């Protein structure tokens, strides 16, 4: 018969192993979280930091994005990703700082008004020059036509509408 007392761990040794393992896991998780946070941490090099100097804020938003998501869901995810890449590329080029994003909207800060305005113009040019899916282009063509019709109707003087409806 084998001696069972010699193969058992003492309570103290068992507690030490459990506690040691738990501490090791916590340290490993902490290091992992710090590494991940460091890799994805935001670079605030271009963030305005001097409260004594004015700065410019720029907001963006995709026009009619809710409608686009409902009409063209298959292409919107890639289109929004492309939209964000364009913004972030230009943002760093014009020394802007991404304050926050909500959906497809951006809030950005610039220490220089000139950089903010130039960024905005160049961003519109980049969006215009970008290759967007045909479904999105078609939707915007429809918006432009509807807007043009609406403007023409709103340019008719009120008495012209009344005269036209009186007949």
Short mmCIF file of C-alpha atoms in Angstrom, two decimals:
data_model
loop_
_atom_site.label_atom_id
_atom_site.label_comp_id
_atom_site.label_asym_id
_atom_site.label_seq_id
_atom_site.Cartn_x
_atom_site.Cartn_y
_atom_site.Cartn_z
CA UNK A 1 0.00 0.00 0.00
CA UNK A 2 1.39 3.35 -1.02
CA UNK A 3 1.87 6.14 1.48
CA UNK A 4 -0.78 8.78 0.63
CA UNK A 5 0.50 11.40 3.07
CA UNK A 6 3.68 12.07 1.09
CA UNK A 7 1.85 12.79 -2.21
CA UNK A 8 -0.65 15.32 -0.84
CA UNK A 9 0.04 19.04 -0.86
CA UNK A 10 -0.27 20.92 2.35
CA UNK A 11 -3.00 23.54 2.65
CA UNK A 12 -0.38 26.29 2.76
CA UNK A 13 1.26 25.04 -0.44
CA UNK A 14 -2.09 24.81 -2.20
CA UNK A 15 -3.04 28.35 -1.15
CA UNK A 16 0.37 29.58 -2.36
CA UNK A 17 -0.08 27.97 -5.77
CA UNK A 18 -3.60 29.40 -6.21
CA UNK A 19 -2.59 32.89 -5.08
CA UNK A 20 0.58 32.84 -7.16
CA UNK A 21 -1.37 31.77 -10.24
CA UNK A 22 -3.99 34.47 -9.67
CA UNK A 23 -1.32 37.17 -9.29
CA UNK A 24 0.41 35.94 -12.45
CA UNK A 25 -2.86 36.09 -14.44
CA UNK A 26 -3.63 39.60 -13.15
CA UNK A 27 -0.15 40.84 -14.05
CA UNK A 28 -0.38 39.27 -17.52
CA UNK A 29 -3.80 40.87 -18.10
CA UNK A 30 -2.54 44.26 -16.90
CA UNK A 31 0.47 44.14 -19.20
CA UNK A 32 -1.73 43.06 -22.11
CA UNK A 33 -4.21 45.87 -21.51
CA UNK A 34 -1.41 48.43 -21.27
CA UNK A 35 0.15 47.19 -24.50
CA UNK A 36 -3.16 47.28 -26.35
CA UNK A 37 -4.00 50.73 -25.00
CA UNK A 38 -0.57 51.97 -26.03
CA UNK A 39 -1.03 50.69 -29.56
CA UNK A 40 -4.50 52.16 -30.00
CA UNK A 41 -4.03 55.24 -27.85
CA UNK A 42 -4.86 58.54 -29.49
CA UNK A 43 -2.05 60.78 -30.55
CA UNK A 44 -2.74 64.21 -29.12
CA UNK A 45 0.32 65.88 -30.64
CA UNK A 46 -1.89 68.22 -32.71
CA UNK A 47 -4.47 68.87 -30.00
CA UNK A 48 -4.73 72.54 -29.03
CA UNK A 49 -3.25 72.76 -25.55
CA UNK A 50 -2.83 76.47 -24.81
CA UNK A 51 -6.08 77.86 -23.44
CA UNK A 52 -4.81 81.40 -24.06
CA UNK A 53 -4.84 80.88 -27.84
CA UNK A 54 -8.05 80.52 -29.86
CA UNK A 55 -8.53 77.42 -31.95
CA UNK A 56 -10.93 76.24 -34.64
CA UNK A 57 -13.43 73.39 -34.41
CA UNK A 58 -14.61 71.54 -37.53
CA UNK A 59 -17.59 69.18 -37.60
CA UNK A 60 -18.39 66.74 -40.39
CA UNK A 61 -21.38 64.54 -41.07
CA UNK A 62 -22.41 62.44 -44.05
CA UNK A 63 -25.43 64.08 -45.63
CA UNK A 64 -28.50 61.82 -45.49
CA UNK A 65 -26.54 58.93 -44.00
CA UNK A 66 -29.61 57.46 -42.29
CA UNK A 67 -31.36 57.27 -45.65
CA UNK A 68 -28.24 55.85 -47.26
CA UNK A 69 -28.02 53.13 -44.60
CA UNK A 70 -31.64 52.17 -45.23
CA UNK A 71 -31.39 52.28 -49.05
CA UNK A 72 -27.88 50.93 -49.59
CA UNK A 73 -26.88 48.90 -46.51
CA UNK A 74 -24.66 46.54 -48.50
CA UNK A 75 -22.24 49.32 -49.50
CA UNK A 76 -22.49 51.76 -46.61
CA UNK A 77 -20.11 50.02 -44.22
CA UNK A 78 -17.24 50.14 -46.72
CA UNK A 79 -18.21 53.66 -47.80
CA UNK A 80 -18.14 54.96 -44.21
CA UNK A 81 -14.79 53.25 -43.64
CA UNK A 82 -13.42 54.92 -46.81
CA UNK A 83 -14.89 58.26 -45.62
CA UNK A 84 -13.09 57.92 -42.26
CA UNK A 85 -9.78 57.03 -43.92
CA UNK A 86 -9.97 60.13 -46.13
CA UNK A 87 -10.71 62.37 -43.15
CA UNK A 88 -7.96 60.94 -40.96
CA UNK A 89 -5.36 61.15 -43.72
CA UNK A 90 -6.09 64.82 -44.36
CA UNK A 91 -6.48 65.57 -40.66
CA UNK A 92 -2.89 64.62 -39.92
CA UNK A 93 -1.66 66.48 -43.02
CA UNK A 94 -3.26 69.74 -41.80
CA UNK A 95 -2.25 69.27 -38.15
CA UNK A 96 -5.76 68.65 -36.90
CA UNK A 97 -6.82 66.67 -33.87
CA UNK A 98 -9.69 64.20 -33.84
CA UNK A 99 -11.63 65.14 -30.72
CA UNK A 100 -14.32 62.49 -31.15
CA UNK A 101 -16.48 60.59 -33.61
CA UNK A 102 -20.09 59.60 -33.34
CA UNK A 103 -21.24 57.31 -36.13
CA UNK A 104 -20.06 58.98 -39.34
CA UNK A 105 -19.65 62.42 -37.70
CA UNK A 106 -16.31 63.86 -36.67
CA UNK A 107 -15.39 66.67 -34.30
CA UNK A 108 -11.89 68.00 -34.96
CA UNK A 109 -9.77 70.81 -33.50
CA UNK A 110 -7.12 72.90 -35.21
CA UNK A 111 -4.70 75.36 -33.63
CA UNK A 112 -4.76 77.37 -36.86
CA UNK A 113 -7.87 78.77 -38.54
CA UNK A 114 -6.03 78.61 -41.85
CA UNK A 115 -5.39 74.87 -41.41
CA UNK A 116 -9.05 74.29 -40.48
CA UNK A 117 -10.35 76.09 -43.57
CA UNK A 118 -7.79 74.51 -45.90
CA UNK A 119 -8.56 71.10 -44.42
CA UNK A 120 -12.28 71.63 -45.03
CA UNK A 121 -11.80 72.64 -48.67
CA UNK A 122 -9.35 69.82 -49.36
CA UNK A 123 -11.69 67.36 -47.65
CA UNK A 124 -14.56 68.33 -49.96
CA UNK A 125 -12.23 67.96 -52.96
CA UNK A 126 -11.08 64.54 -51.72
CA UNK A 127 -14.67 63.39 -51.23
CA UNK A 128 -15.58 64.65 -54.70
CA UNK A 129 -12.60 62.85 -56.28
CA UNK A 130 -13.10 59.59 -54.36
CA UNK A 131 -14.55 56.50 -56.01
CA UNK A 132 -17.89 55.84 -54.30
CA UNK A 133 -20.25 52.95 -55.02
CA UNK A 134 -22.77 53.66 -57.78
CA UNK A 135 -25.69 53.17 -55.36
CA UNK A 136 -24.45 56.08 -53.24
CA UNK A 137 -23.83 58.32 -56.26
CA UNK A 138 -27.34 57.56 -57.50
CA UNK A 139 -28.84 58.50 -54.14
CA UNK A 140 -27.03 61.85 -54.14
CA UNK A 141 -28.14 62.56 -57.72
CA UNK A 142 -31.72 62.06 -56.52
CA UNK A 143 -31.11 64.44 -53.59
CA UNK A 144 -29.69 67.09 -55.93
CA UNK A 145 -32.66 66.84 -58.30
CA UNK A 146 -35.16 67.04 -55.42
CA UNK A 147 -33.26 70.00 -53.95
CA UNK A 148 -33.24 71.84 -57.30
CA UNK A 149 -36.99 71.31 -57.73
CA UNK A 150 -37.62 72.49 -54.18
CA UNK A 151 -35.54 75.63 -54.74
CA UNK A 152 -37.35 76.45 -57.97
CA UNK A 153 -40.70 76.11 -56.20
CA UNK A 154 -39.55 78.27 -53.30
CA UNK A 155 -38.42 81.01 -55.69
CA UNK A 156 -41.97 81.51 -56.98
CA UNK A 157 -43.39 84.56 -55.20
CA UNK A 158 -46.26 83.73 -52.84
CA UNK A 159 -48.79 85.58 -55.01
CA UNK A 160 -47.68 83.44 -57.99
CA UNK A 161 -48.61 80.28 -56.11
CA UNK A 162 -51.92 81.76 -55.04
CA UNK A 163 -52.71 82.87 -58.58
CA UNK A 164 -51.83 79.43 -59.91
CA UNK A 165 -54.05 77.67 -57.39
CA UNK A 166 -56.94 80.08 -57.86
CA UNK A 167 -57.43 79.10 -61.47
#
